[in-house]
Coordinates of C-alpha atoms in Angstrom, one line a residue:
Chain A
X24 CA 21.5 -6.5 -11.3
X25 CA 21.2 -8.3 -14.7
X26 CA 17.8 -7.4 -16.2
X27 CA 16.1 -9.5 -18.7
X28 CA 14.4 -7.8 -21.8
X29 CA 10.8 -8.8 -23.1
X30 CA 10.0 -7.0 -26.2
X31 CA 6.2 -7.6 -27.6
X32 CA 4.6 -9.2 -29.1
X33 CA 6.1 -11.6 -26.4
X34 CA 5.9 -15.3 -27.6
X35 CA 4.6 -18.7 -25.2
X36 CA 8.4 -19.4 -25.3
X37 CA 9.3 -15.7 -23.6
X38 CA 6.6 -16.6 -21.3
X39 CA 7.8 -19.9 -20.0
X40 CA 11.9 -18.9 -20.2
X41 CA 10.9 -16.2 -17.5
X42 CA 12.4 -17.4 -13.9
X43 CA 11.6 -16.8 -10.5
X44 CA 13.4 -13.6 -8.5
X45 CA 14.5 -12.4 -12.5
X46 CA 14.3 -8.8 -13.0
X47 CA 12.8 -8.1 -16.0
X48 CA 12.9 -4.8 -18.6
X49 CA 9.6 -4.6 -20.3
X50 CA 8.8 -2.8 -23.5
X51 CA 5.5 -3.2 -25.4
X52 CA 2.0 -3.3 -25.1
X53 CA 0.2 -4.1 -21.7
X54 CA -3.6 -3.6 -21.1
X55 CA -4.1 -2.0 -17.8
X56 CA -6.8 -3.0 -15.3
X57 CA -8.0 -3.3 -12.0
X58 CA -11.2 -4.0 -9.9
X59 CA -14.2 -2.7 -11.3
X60 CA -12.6 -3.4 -15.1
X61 CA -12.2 -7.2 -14.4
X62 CA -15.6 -7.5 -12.8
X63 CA -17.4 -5.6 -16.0
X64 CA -14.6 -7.8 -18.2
X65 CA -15.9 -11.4 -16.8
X66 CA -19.6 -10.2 -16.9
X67 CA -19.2 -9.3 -21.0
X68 CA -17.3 -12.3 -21.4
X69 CA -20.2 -14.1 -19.3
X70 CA -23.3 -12.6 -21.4
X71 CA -21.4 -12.5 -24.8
X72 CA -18.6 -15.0 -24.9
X73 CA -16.1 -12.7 -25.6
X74 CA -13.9 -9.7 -23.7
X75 CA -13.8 -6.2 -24.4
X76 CA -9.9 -7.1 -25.9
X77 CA -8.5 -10.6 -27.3
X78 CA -6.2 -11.7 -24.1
X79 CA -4.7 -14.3 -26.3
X80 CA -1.0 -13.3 -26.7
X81 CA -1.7 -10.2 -24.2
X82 CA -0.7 -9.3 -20.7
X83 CA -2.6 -7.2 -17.8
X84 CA -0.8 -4.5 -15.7
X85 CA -2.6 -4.1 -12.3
X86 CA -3.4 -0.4 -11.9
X87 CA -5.1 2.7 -11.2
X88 CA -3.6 6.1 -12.4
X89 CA -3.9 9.0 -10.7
X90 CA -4.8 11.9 -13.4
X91 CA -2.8 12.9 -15.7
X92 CA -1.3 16.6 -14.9
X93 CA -1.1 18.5 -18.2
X94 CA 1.4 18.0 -20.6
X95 CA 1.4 14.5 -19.2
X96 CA 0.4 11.0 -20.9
X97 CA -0.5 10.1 -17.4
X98 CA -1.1 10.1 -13.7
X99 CA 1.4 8.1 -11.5
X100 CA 0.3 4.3 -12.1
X101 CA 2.0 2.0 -9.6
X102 CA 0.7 -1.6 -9.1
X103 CA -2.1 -2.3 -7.2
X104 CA -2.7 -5.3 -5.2
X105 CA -3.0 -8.4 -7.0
X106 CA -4.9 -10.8 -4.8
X107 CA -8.5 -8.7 -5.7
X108 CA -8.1 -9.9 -9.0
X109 CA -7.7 -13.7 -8.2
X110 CA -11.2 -14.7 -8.8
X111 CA -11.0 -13.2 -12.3
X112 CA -7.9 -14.8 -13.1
X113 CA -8.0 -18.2 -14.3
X114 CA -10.8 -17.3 -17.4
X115 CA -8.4 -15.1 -18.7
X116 CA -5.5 -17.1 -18.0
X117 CA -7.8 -20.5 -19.8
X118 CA -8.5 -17.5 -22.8
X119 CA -4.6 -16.9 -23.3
X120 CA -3.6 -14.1 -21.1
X121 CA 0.2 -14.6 -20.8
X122 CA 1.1 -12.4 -18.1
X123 CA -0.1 -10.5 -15.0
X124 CA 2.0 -7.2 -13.2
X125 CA 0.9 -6.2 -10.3
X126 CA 1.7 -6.8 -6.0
X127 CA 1.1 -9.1 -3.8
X128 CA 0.3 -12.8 -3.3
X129 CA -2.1 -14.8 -5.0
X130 CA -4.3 -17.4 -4.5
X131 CA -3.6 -21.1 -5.0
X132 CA -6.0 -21.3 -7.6
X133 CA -4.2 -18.6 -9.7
X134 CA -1.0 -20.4 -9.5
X135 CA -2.3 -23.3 -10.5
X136 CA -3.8 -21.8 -13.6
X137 CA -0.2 -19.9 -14.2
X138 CA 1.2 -23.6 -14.4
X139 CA -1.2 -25.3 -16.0
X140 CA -1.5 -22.1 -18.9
X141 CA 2.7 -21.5 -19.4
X142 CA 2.2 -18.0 -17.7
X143 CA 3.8 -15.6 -15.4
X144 CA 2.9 -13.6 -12.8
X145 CA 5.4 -10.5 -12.1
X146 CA 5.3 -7.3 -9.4
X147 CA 6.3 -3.6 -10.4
X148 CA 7.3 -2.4 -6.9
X149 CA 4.3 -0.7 -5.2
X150 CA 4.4 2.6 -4.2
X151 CA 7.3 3.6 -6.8
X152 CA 4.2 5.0 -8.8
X153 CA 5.9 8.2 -10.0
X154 CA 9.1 6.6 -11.4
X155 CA 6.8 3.4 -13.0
X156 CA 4.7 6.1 -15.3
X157 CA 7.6 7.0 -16.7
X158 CA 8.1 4.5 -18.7
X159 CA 4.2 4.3 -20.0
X160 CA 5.0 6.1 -23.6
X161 CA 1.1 5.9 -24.7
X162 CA -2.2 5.1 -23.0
X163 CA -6.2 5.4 -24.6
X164 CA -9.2 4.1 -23.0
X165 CA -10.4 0.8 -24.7
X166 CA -13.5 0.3 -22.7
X167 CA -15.7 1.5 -19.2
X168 CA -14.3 5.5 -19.4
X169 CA -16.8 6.0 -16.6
X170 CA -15.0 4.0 -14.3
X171 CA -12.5 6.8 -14.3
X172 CA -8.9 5.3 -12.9
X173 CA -10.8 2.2 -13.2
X174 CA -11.1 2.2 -16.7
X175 CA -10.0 -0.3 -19.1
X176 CA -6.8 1.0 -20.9
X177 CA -4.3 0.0 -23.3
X178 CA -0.6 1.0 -22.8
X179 CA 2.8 1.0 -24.7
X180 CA 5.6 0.7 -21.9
X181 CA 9.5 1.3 -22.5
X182 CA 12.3 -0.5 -20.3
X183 CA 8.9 -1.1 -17.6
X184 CA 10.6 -2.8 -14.7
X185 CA 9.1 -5.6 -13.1
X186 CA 10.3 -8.7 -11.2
X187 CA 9.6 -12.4 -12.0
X188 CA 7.7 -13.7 -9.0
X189 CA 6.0 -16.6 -9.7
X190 CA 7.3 -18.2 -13.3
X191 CA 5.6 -20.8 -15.1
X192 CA 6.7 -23.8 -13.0
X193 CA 5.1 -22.7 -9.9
X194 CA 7.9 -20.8 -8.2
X195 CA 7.6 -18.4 -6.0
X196 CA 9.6 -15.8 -4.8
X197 CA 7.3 -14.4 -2.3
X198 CA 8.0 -17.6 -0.3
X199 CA 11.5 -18.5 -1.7
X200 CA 12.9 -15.2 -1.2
X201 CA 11.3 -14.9 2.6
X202 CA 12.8 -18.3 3.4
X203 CA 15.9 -17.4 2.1
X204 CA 16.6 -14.5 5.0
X205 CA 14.4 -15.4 7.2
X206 CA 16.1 -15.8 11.3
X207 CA 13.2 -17.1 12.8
X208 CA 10.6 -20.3 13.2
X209 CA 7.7 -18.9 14.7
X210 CA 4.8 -18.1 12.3
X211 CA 3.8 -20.7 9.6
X212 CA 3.6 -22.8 13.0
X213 CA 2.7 -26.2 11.2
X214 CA 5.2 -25.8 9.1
X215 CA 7.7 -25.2 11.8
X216 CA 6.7 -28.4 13.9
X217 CA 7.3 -30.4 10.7
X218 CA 11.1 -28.9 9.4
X219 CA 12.2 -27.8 13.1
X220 CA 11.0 -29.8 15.7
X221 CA 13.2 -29.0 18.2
X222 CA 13.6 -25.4 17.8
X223 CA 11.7 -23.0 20.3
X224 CA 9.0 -21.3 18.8
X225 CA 9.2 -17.7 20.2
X226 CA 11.1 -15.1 18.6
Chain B
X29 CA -11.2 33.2 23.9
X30 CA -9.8 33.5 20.3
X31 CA -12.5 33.9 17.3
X32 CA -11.5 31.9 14.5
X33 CA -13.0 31.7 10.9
X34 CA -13.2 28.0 9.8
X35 CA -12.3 29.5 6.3
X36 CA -8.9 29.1 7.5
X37 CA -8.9 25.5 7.5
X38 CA -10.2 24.8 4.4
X39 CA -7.3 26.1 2.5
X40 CA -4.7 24.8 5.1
X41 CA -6.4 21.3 4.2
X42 CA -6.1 21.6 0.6
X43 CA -2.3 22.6 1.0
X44 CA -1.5 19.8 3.1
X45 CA -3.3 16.8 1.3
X46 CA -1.7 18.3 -2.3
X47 CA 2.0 18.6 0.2
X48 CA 1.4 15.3 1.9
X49 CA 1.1 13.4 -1.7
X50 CA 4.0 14.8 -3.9
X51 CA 6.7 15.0 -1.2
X52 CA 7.9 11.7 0.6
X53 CA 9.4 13.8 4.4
X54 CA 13.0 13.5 4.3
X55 CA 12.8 11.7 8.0
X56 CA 11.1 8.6 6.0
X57 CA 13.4 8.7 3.1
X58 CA 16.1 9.1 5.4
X59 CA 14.9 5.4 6.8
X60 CA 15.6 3.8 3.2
X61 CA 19.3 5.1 2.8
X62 CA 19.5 3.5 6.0
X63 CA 17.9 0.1 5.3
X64 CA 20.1 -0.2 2.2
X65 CA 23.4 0.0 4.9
X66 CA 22.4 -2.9 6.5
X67 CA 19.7 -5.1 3.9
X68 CA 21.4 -8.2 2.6
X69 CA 19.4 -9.0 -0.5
X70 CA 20.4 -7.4 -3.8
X71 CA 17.2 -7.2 -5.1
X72 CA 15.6 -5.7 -1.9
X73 CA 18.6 -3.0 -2.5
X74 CA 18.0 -2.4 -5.9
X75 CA 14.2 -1.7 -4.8
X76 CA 15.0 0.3 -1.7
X77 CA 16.9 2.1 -4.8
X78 CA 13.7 3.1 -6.8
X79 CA 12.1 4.4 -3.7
X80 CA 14.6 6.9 -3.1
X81 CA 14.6 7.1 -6.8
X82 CA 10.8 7.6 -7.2
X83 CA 10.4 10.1 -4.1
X84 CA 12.4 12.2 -5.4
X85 CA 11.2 12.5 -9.1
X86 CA 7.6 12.6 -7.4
X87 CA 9.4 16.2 -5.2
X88 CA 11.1 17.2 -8.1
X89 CA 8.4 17.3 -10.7
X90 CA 5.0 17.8 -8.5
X91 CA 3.2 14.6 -8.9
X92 CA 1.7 12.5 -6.5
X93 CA 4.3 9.8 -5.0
X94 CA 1.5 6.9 -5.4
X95 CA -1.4 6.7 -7.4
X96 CA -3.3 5.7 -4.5
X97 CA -3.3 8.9 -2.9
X98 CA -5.4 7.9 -0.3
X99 CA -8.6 8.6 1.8
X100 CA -8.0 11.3 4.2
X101 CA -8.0 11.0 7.7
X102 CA -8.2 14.2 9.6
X103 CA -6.7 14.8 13.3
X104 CA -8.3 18.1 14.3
X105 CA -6.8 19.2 17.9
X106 CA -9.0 21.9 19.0
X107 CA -7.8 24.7 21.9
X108 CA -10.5 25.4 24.8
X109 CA -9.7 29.2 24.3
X110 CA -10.8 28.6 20.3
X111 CA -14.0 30.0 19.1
X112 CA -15.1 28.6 16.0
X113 CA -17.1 30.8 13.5
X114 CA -18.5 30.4 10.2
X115 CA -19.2 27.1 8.1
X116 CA -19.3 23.9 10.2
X117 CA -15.8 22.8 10.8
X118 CA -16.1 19.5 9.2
X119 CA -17.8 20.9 5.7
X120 CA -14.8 23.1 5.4
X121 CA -12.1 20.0 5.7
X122 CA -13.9 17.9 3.4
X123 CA -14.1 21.2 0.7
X124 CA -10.5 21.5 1.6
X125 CA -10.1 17.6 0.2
X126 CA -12.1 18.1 -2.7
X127 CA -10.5 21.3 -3.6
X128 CA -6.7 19.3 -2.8
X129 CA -7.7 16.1 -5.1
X130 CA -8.8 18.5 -8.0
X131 CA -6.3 21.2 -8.2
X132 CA -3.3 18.2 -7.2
X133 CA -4.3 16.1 -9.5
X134 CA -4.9 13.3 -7.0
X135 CA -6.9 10.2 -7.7
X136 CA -9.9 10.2 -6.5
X137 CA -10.5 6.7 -4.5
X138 CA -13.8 7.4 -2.2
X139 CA -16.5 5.3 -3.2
X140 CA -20.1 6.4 -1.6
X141 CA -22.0 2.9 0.2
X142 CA -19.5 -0.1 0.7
X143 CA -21.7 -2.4 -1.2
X144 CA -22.9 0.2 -3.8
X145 CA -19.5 1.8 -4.2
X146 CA -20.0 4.9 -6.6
X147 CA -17.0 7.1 -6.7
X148 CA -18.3 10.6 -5.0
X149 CA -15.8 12.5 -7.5
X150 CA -14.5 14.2 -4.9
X151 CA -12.3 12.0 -2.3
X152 CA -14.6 13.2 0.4
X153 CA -15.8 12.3 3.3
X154 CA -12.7 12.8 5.1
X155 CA -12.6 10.7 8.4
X156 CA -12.2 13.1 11.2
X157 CA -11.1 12.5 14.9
X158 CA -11.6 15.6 17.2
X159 CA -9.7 16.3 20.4
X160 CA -9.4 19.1 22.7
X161 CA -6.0 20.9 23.7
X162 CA -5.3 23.9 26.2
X163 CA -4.6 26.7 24.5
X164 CA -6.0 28.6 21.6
X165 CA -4.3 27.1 18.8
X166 CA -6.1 24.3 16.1
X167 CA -3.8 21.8 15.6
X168 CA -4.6 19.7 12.3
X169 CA -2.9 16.9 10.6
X170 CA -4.0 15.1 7.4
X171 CA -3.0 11.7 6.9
X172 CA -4.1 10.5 2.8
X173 CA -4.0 6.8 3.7
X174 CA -3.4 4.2 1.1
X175 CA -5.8 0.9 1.2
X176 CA -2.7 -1.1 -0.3
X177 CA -1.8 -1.2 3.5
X178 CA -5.1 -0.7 5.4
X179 CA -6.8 -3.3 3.7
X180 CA -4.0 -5.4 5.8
X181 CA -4.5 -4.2 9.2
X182 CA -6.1 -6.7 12.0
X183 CA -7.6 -6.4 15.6
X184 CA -8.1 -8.7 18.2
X185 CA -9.6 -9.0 21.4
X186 CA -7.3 -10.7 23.5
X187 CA -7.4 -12.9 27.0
X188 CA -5.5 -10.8 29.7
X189 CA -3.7 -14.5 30.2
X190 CA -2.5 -14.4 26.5
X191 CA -0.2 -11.3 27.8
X192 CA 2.8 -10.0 25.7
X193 CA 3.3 -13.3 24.4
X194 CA -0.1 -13.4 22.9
X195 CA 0.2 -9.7 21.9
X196 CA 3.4 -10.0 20.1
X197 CA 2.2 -13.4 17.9
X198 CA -0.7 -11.8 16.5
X199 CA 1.2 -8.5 15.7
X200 CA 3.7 -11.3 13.9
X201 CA 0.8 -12.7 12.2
X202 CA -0.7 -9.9 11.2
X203 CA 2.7 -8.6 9.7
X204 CA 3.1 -12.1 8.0
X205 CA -0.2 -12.3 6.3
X206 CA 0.7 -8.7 5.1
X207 CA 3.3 -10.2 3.1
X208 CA 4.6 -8.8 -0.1
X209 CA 0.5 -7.1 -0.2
X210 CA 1.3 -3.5 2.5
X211 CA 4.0 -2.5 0.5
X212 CA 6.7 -3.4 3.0
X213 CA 9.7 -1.7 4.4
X214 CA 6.3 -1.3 6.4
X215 CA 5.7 1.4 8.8
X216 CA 3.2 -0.9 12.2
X217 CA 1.2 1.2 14.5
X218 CA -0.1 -0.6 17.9
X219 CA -2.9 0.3 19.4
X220 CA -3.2 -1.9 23.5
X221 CA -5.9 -1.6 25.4
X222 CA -8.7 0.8 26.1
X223 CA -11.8 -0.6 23.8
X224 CA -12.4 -1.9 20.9
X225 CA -12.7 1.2 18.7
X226 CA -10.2 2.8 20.9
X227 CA -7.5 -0.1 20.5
X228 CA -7.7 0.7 16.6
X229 CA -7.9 4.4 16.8
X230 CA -4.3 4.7 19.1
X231 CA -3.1 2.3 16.0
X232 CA -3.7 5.0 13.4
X233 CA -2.3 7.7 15.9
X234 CA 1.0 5.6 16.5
X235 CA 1.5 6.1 12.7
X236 CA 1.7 10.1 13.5
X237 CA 4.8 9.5 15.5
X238 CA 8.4 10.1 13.8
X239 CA 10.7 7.2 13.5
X240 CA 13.1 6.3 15.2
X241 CA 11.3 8.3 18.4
X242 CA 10.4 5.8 21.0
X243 CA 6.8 5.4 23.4
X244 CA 7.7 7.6 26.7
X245 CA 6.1 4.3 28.4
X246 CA 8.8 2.0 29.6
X247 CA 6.7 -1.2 29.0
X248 CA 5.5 0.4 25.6
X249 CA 8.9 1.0 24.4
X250 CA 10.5 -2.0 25.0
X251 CA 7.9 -3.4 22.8
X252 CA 8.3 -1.6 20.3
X253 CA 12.1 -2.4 20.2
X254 CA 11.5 -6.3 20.4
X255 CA 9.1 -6.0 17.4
X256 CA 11.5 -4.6 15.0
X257 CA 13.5 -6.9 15.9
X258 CA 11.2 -9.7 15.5
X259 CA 9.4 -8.3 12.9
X260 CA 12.9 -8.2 10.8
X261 CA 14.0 -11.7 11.3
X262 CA 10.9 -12.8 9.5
X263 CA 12.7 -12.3 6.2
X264 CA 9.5 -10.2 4.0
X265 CA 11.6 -7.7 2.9
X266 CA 11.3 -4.9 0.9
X267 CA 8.4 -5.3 -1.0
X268 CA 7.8 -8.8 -0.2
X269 CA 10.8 -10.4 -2.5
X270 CA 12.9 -11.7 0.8
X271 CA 15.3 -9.6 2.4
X272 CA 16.5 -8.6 6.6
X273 CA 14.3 -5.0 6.2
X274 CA 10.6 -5.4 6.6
X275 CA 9.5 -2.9 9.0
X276 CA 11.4 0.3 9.3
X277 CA 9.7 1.5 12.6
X278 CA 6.9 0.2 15.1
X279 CA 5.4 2.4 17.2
X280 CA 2.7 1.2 20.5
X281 CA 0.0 3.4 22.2
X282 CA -1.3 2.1 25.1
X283 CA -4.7 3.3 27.1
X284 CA -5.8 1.7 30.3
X285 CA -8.6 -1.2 29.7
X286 CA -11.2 -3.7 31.4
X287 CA -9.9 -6.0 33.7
X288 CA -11.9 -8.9 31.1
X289 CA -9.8 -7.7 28.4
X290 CA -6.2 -7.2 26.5
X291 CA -7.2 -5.5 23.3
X292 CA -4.6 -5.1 20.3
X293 CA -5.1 -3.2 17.4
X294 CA -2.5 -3.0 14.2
X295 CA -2.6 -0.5 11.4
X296 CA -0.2 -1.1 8.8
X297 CA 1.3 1.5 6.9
X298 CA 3.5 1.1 3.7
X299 CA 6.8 2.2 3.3
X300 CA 5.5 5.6 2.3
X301 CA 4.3 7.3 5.6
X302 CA 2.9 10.4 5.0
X303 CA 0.8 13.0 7.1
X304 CA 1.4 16.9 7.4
X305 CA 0.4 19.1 10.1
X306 CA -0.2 22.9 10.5
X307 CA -1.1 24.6 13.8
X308 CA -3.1 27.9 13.3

């Protein structure tokens, strides 16, 4: 497998050239945030017009670390699903965030906002926690240390591996890639009457 | 009638959840170096390639496989010959957990109320299932389950005239609105019939079963065997990106129910099934 490289700071133009289904080799800084971070995040932004970091330029890795063992920089920090995040999305997205990493699909909304901003939305592969925190060279807290693996953090990652999934021009391999092997027409039934009308719909 | 301390158990708890989260069991690892024999997309290979990858750097260096190590769910199988003394069984499982999540350095994902959601610090409660067994053994196995995947799982209360056919579409839909968000090569416990809470418990308990070992029921087996067969042609893949592997195993429990009802239960588990069991 080919693998792209991004190297920060990433420009609108790395953003943008990023395709659908690429595998990508990250290296730079990512600010790392899940639930409880993007609710607090939105409410600052809310009450004082401006978030606890500048998104412009930045990106947001989807996750919660488990603890850091000692002698560790920290925990395993997989990606965590995306779609909680959705409602948060588009503010950030309208503020300059460039990129998101995480799993999982996302709302129509989000892509929408992906397009209409020039961004990206990319998936570390979920449950390879272990091997992903590897390649985190630095963390430190940048806001909400109470919120634990919730916390807002800032990260430096080294050859981070991730995979394009949906790329600036509203592609996405969650639905290309499963129509691509997929040997049967029975779910997405509406769709099925409309592109095979004459196939039988039971597997 | 054997006397046993429930001391015992809070250790054998703490072992296991710390055990269950750092090694991946070679039967489940074994199911990705077989899904990359017969998977057809390169990218779903190269990922089947970081799980093997990542399961064994989590074995080799003592760290947890997955950050989200889970909330426990306890199957406690209790002899009729067993005499329980000292602290209330289920105080010392849910010290066992807390003592497991600290010393493991396991994250810590149990959040008090639903709607006020403060971490207790501690991963407890556990959620614990009690049965009785002949004998005078305690069987107990601890099963850290990620939400990645049990945020996915679905229930239904069926018409008996929907029948297999009505069974099988919703497990398909269920699997399909999983997508790329369980973590897939997925791992589907069924849960037929009984009740409604009962349904959903035999899912979880289907998820205890080894792969590749099919239901002794006839009916239940071939099920099982049309589902991964279905359930592979739907073209997920590993991880959601497309490819011909999206389920490595589905297991079905069945339990007699109401002649009113056909209830089906699916709990989803991601590629990373993980329980451990001691009998003392």
């Amino acid at each position: 497998m080919n693998e792209k490289r991004l190297v920060y700071p990433w420009t609108r133009k790395d953003v943008t050239s990023l395709k659908s289904g690429e595998s990508v080799l990250i290296t730079g800084t990512l600010y790392m945030a899940r639930d409880a971070a993007h609710a607090r995040m939105t409410d600052e932004f809310m009450t004082k017009g401006k978030f606890p970091f500048e998104p412009e330029g930045q990106a947001i890795y989807y996750s919660g670390p488990a603890p850091a063992p000692p002698g560790k920089i920290i925990g395993p920090a997989g990606p965590t699903t995306s779609g909680r995040m959705d409602k948060f999305t588009p503010l950030l997205l309208e503020n300059g965030l460039y990129f998101m990493i995480g799993k999982g699909n996302r709302s129509s909304e989000v892509i929408d906002s992906i397009v209409k901003n020039g961004c990206a939305y990319m998936a570390a592969t979920g449950g390879a926690a272990a091997l992903l925190s590897r390649s985190i060279i630095s963390q430190e807290i940048v806001s909400y240390p109470e919120l634990g693996p919730e916390a807002l953090r800032k990260l430096y990652v080294e050859d981070f591996p991730a995979i394009v999934i949906i790329d600036c021009n509203g592609n996405n391999l969650y639905e290309d890639g499963k129509r691509q092997y997929r040997k049967i027409h029975i779910t997405a039934r509406e769709d099925n009457a409309v592109k095979n009308p004459n196939k039988n719909t039971t597997g | 009638m054997r006397i046993l301390n429930t001391d015992i158990i809070k250790n054998a708890v703490e072992k296991m959840c710390i055990e269950a989260s750092y090694k991946i069991p070679e039967n489940i690892v074994r199911c990705y170096y077989d899904a990359l024999k017969i998977e057809e997309s390169p990218l779903a290979k190269q990922i089947l390639g970081q799980l093997i990858e990542n399961a064994n750097y989590a074995a080799s260096n003592n760290v947890p496989s997955c950050q989200d190590t889970g909330m426990v769910v306890v199957f406690l199988k209790i002899g009729r010959e067993v005499f329980l003394t000292g602290k209330p069984i289920e105080d010392m499982i849910n010290e066992g957990v807390a003592l497991g999540y600290e010393k493991g350095w396991l994250r810590k994902s149990v959040v008090s109320h639903p709607l006020e959601r403060i971490n207790t610090g501690t991963n407890t409660p556990a959620v614990i299932h009690f049965e009785f067994i002949d004998g005078d053994k305690v069987e107990i196995t601890v099963m850290p389950k990620g939400f990645g995947s049990e945020n996915m799982s679905a229930f239904a209360m069926l018409k008996p005239s929907d029948g297999i056919e009505g069974v099988r579409n919703f497990i398909l839909d269920t699997v399909e609105k999983a997508g790329p968000n369980a973590c897939p090569p997925l791992f589907i416990g069924i849960g037929l019939g009984g009740t409604a809470e009962k349904a959903m418990l035999l899912s979880k308990k289907a998820l205890l079963r080894n792969p590749g070992y099919r239901s002794t029921i006839k009916k239940d087996a071939e099920l099982e065997l049309q589902l991964i067969d279905l359930l592979n042609q739907t073209g997920i893949g590993a991880t959601g990106t497309g490819g011909t592997v999206t389920v490595f195993d589905v297991f079905v429990e069945s339990y007699p129910t109401h002649i009113a009802g056909l209830p089906v239960a699916v709990n989803i588990c991601c590629h990373a099934m993980r329980h451990k069991e001691t009998v003392i």
